[in-house]
PDB file of C-alpha atoms in Angstrom:
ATOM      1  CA  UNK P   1     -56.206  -3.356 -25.135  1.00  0.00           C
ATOM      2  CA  UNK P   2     -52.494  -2.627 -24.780  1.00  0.00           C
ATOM      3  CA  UNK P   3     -50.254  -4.652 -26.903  1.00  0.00           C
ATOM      4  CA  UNK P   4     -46.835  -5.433 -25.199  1.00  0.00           C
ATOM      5  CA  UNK P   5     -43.642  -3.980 -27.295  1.00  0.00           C
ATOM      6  CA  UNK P   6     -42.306  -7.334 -28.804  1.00  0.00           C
ATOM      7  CA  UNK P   7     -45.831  -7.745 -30.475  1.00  0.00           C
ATOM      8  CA  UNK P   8     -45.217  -6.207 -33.504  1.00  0.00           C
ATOM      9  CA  UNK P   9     -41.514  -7.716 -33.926  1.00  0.00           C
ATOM     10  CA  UNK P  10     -43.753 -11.124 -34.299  1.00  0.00           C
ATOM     11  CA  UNK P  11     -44.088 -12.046 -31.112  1.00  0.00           C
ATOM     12  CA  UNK P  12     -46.170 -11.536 -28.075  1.00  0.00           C
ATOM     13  CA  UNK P  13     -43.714 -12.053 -25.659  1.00  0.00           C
ATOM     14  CA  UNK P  14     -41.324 -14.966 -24.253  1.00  0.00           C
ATOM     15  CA  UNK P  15     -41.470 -18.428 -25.243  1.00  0.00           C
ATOM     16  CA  UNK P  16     -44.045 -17.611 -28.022  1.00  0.00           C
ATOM     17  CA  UNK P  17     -42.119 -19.511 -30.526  1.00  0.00           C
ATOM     18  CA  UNK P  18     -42.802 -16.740 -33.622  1.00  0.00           C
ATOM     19  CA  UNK P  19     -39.478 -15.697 -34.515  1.00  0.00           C
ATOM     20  CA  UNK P  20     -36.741 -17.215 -36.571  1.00  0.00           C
ATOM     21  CA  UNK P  21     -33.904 -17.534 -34.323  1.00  0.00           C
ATOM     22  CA  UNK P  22     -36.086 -20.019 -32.135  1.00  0.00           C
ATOM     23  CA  UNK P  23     -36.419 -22.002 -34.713  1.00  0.00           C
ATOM     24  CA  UNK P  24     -32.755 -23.279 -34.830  1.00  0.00           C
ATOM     25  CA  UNK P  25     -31.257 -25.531 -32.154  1.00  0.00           C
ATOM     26  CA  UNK P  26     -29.454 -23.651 -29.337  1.00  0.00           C
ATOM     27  CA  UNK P  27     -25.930 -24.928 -29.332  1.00  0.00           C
ATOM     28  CA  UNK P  28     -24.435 -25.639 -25.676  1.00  0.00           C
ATOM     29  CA  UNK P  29     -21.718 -23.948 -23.513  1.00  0.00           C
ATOM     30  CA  UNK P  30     -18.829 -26.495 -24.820  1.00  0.00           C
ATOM     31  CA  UNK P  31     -19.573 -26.010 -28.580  1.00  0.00           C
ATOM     32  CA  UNK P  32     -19.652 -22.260 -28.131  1.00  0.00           C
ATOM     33  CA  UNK P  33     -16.549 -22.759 -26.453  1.00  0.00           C
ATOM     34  CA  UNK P  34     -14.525 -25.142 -29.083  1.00  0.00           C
ATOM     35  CA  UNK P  35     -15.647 -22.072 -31.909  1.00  0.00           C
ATOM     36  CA  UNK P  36     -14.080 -19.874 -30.159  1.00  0.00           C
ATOM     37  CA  UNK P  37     -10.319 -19.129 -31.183  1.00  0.00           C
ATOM     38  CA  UNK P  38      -7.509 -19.847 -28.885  1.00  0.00           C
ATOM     39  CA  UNK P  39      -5.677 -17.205 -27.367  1.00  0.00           C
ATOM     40  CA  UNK P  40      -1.390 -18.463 -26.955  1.00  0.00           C
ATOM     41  CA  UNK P  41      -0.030 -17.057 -24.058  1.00  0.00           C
ATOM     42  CA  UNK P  42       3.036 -15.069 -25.050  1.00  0.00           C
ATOM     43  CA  UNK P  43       6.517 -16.277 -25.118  1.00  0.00           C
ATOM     44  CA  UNK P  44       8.770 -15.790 -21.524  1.00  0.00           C
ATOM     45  CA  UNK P  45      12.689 -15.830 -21.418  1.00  0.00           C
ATOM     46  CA  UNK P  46      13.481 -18.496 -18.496  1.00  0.00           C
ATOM     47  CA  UNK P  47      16.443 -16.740 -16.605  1.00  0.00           C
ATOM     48  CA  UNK P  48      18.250 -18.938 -14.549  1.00  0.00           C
ATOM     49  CA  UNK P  49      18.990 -17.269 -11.719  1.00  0.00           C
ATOM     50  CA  UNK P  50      21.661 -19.139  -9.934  1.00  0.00           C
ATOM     51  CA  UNK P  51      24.137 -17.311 -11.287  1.00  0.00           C
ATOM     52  CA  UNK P  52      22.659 -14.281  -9.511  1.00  0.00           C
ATOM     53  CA  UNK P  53      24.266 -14.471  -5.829  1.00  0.00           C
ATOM     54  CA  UNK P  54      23.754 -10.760  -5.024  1.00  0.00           C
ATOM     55  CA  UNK P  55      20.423 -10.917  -5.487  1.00  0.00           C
ATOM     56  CA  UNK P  56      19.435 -14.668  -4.094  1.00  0.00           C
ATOM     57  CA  UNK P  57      21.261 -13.004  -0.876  1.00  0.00           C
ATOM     58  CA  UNK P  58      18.717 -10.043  -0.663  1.00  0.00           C
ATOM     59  CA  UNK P  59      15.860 -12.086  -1.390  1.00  0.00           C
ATOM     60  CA  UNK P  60      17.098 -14.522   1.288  1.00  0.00           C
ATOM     61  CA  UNK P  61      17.328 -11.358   3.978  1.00  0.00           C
ATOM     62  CA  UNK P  62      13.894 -10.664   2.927  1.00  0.00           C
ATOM     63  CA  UNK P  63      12.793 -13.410   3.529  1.00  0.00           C
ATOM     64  CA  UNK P  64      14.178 -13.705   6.462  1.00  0.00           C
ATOM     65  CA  UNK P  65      12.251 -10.522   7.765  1.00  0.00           C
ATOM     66  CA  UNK P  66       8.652 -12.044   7.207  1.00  0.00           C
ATOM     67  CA  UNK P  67       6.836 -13.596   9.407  1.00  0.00           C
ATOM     68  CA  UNK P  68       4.152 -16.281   9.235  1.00  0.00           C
ATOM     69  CA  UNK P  69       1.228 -15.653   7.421  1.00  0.00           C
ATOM     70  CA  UNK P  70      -1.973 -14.646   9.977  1.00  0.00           C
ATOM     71  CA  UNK P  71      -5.640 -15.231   9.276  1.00  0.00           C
ATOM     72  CA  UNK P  72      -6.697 -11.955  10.765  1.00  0.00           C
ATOM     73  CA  UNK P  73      -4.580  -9.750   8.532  1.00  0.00           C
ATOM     74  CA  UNK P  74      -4.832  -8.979   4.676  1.00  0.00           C
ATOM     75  CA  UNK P  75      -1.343  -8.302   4.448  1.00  0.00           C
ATOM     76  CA  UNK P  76       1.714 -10.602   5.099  1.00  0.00           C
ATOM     77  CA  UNK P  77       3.561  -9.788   8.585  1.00  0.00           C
ATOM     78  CA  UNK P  78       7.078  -8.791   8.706  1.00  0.00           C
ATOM     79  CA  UNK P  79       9.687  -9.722  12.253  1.00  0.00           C
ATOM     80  CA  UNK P  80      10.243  -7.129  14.354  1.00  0.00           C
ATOM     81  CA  UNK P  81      13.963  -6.515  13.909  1.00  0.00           C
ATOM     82  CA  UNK P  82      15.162  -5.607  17.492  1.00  0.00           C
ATOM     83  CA  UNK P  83      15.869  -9.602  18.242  1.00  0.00           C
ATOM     84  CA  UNK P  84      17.374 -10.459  15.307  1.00  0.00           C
ATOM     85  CA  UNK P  85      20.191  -7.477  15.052  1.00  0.00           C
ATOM     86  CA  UNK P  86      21.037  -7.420  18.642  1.00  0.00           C
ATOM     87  CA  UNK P  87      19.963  -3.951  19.157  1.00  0.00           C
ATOM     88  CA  UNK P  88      20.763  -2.498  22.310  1.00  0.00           C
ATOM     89  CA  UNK P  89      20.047   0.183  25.004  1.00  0.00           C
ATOM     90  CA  UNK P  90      22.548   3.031  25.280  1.00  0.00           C
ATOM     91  CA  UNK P  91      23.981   3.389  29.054  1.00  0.00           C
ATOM     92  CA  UNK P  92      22.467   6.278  30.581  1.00  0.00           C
ATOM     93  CA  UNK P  93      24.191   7.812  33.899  1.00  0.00           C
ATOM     94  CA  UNK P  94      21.268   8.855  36.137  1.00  0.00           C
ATOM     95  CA  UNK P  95      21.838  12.786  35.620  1.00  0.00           C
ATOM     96  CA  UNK P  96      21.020  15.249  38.298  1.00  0.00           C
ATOM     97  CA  UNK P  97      19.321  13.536  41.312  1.00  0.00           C
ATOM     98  CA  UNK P  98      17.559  17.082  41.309  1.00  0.00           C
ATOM     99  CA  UNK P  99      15.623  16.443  37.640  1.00  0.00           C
ATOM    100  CA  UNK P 100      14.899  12.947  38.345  1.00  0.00           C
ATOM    101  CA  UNK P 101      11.222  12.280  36.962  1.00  0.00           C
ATOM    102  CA  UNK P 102       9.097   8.889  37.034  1.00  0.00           C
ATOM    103  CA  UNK P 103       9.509   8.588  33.627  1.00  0.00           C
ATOM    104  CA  UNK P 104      13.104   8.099  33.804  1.00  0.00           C
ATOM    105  CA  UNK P 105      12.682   5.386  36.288  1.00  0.00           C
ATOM    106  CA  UNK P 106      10.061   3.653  33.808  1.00  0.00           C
ATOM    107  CA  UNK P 107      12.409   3.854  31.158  1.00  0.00           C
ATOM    108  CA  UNK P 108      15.808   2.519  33.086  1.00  0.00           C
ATOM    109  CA  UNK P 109      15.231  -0.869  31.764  1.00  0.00           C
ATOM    110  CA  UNK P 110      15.192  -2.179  28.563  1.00  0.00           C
ATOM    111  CA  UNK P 111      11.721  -4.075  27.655  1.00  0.00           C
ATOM    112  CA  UNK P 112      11.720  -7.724  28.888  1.00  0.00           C
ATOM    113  CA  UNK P 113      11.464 -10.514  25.890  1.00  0.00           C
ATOM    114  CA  UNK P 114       7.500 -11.044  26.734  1.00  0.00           C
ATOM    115  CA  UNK P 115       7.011  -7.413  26.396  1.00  0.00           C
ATOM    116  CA  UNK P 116       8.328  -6.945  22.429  1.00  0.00           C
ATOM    117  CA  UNK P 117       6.138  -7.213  19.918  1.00  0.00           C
ATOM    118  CA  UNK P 118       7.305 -10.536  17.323  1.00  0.00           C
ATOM    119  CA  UNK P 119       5.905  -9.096  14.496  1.00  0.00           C
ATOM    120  CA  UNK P 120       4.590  -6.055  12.486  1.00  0.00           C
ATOM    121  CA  UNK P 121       2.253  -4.590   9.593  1.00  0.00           C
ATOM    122  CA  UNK P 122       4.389  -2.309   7.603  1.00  0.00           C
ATOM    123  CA  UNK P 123       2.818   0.105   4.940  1.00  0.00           C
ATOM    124  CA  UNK P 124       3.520   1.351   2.255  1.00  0.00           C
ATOM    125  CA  UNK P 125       3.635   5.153   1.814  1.00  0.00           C
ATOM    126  CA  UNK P 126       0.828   4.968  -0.883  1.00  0.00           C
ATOM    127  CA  UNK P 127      -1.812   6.873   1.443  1.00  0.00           C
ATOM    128  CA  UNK P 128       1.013   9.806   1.756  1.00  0.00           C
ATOM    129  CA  UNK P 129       1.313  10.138  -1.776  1.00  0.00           C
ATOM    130  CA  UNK P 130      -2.161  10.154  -2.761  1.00  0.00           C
ATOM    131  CA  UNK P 131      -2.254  13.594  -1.586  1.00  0.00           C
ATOM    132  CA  UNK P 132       1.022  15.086  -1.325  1.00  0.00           C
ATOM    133  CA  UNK P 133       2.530  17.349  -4.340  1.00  0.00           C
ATOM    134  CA  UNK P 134       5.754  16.613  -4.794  1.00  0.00           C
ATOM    135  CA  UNK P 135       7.396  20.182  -6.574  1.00  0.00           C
ATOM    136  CA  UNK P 136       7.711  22.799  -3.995  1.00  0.00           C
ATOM    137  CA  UNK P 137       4.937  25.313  -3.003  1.00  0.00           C
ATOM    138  CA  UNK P 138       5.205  29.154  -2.458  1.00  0.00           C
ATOM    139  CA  UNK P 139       4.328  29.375   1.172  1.00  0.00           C
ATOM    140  CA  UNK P 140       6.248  32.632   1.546  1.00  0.00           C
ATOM    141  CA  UNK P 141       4.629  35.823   3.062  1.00  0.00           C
ATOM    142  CA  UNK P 142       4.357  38.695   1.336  1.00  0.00           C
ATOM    143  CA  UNK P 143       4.804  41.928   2.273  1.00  0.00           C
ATOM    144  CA  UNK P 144       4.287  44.031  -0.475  1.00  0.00           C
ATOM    145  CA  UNK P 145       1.455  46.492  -0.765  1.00  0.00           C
ATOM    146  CA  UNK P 146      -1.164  44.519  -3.589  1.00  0.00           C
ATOM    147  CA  UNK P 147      -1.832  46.567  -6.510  1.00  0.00           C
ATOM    148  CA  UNK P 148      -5.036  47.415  -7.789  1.00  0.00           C
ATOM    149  CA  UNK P 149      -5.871  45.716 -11.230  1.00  0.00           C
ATOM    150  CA  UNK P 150      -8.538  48.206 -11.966  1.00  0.00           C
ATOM    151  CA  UNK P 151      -7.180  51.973 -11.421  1.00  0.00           C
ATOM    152  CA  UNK P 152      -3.885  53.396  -9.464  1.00  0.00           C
ATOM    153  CA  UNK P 153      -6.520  55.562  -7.950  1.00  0.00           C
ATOM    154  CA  UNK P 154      -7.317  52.667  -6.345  1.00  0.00           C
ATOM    155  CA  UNK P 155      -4.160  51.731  -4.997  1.00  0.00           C
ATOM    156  CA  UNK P 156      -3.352  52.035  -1.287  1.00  0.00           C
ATOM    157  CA  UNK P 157      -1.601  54.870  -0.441  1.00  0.00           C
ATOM    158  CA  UNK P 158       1.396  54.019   2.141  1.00  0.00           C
TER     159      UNK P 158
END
């Protein structure tokens, strides 16, 4: 008969009652707990920042530029900043009559207040720099006849 691998440790298995740690009482959660030794959270300078105008201006503008949180997105929205600085259209005289395309009658008027977007998702650049390099590469083309590592007998003859 097979013996199971506690057996010989003095028990045959769970809730057999043959070793000496069942013996004692098992302490709860909260006692555990209370032996354990408290851990102070470190010490923080409180900076009043009131004296700080420069910078409660930016974080004003910033906040300024966010938009309303939305349920659908992971990251917090920012305004699209066409309505808020007034941007504008440049005048455009209609050109040649000759090179008149479609497209330049599609784009004659600015977009109507229905048809801008009120908010965005900006990203960061961290996807970019996950695999960009940022010291410069030789990409240059060489023209120069390669040498033979082995033997000039080797070498191309030009």
């Amino acid at each position: 008969p097979r013996r199971p691998t506690s057996a010989p440790c003095g028990g045959g298995g769970r809730g057999s009652g043959g070793g000496a740690a069942s013996s004692a009482p098992v302490p709860s959660i909260s006692e555990i707990l209370a032996e354990r030794p408290r851990v102070r959270r470190p010490a923080t300078a409180q900076v009043d920042t009131s004296r700080f105008t420069v910078l409660r201006e930016h974080e004003e503008r910033q906040a300024a530029l966010r938009a309303d949180r939305q349920a659908y997105a992971e990251r917090l929205p920012s305004r699209f900043p066409a309505r808020e600085t007034g941007m504008t259209y440049p005048s455009r005289n209609g050109g040649h009559p000759l090179y008149r395309t479609s497209n330049m009658s599609y784009g004659e008027e600015p977009p109507a207040p229905h048809q801008m977007q009120d908010f965005w998702f900006p990203r960061d650049d961290g996807f970019a720099r996950s695999f960009t390099d940022s010291r410069p590469r030789d990409t240059g083309f060489s023209t120069a006849p390669s040498r033979s590592k082995v033997h000039t007998a080797l070498e191309p003859t030009v």
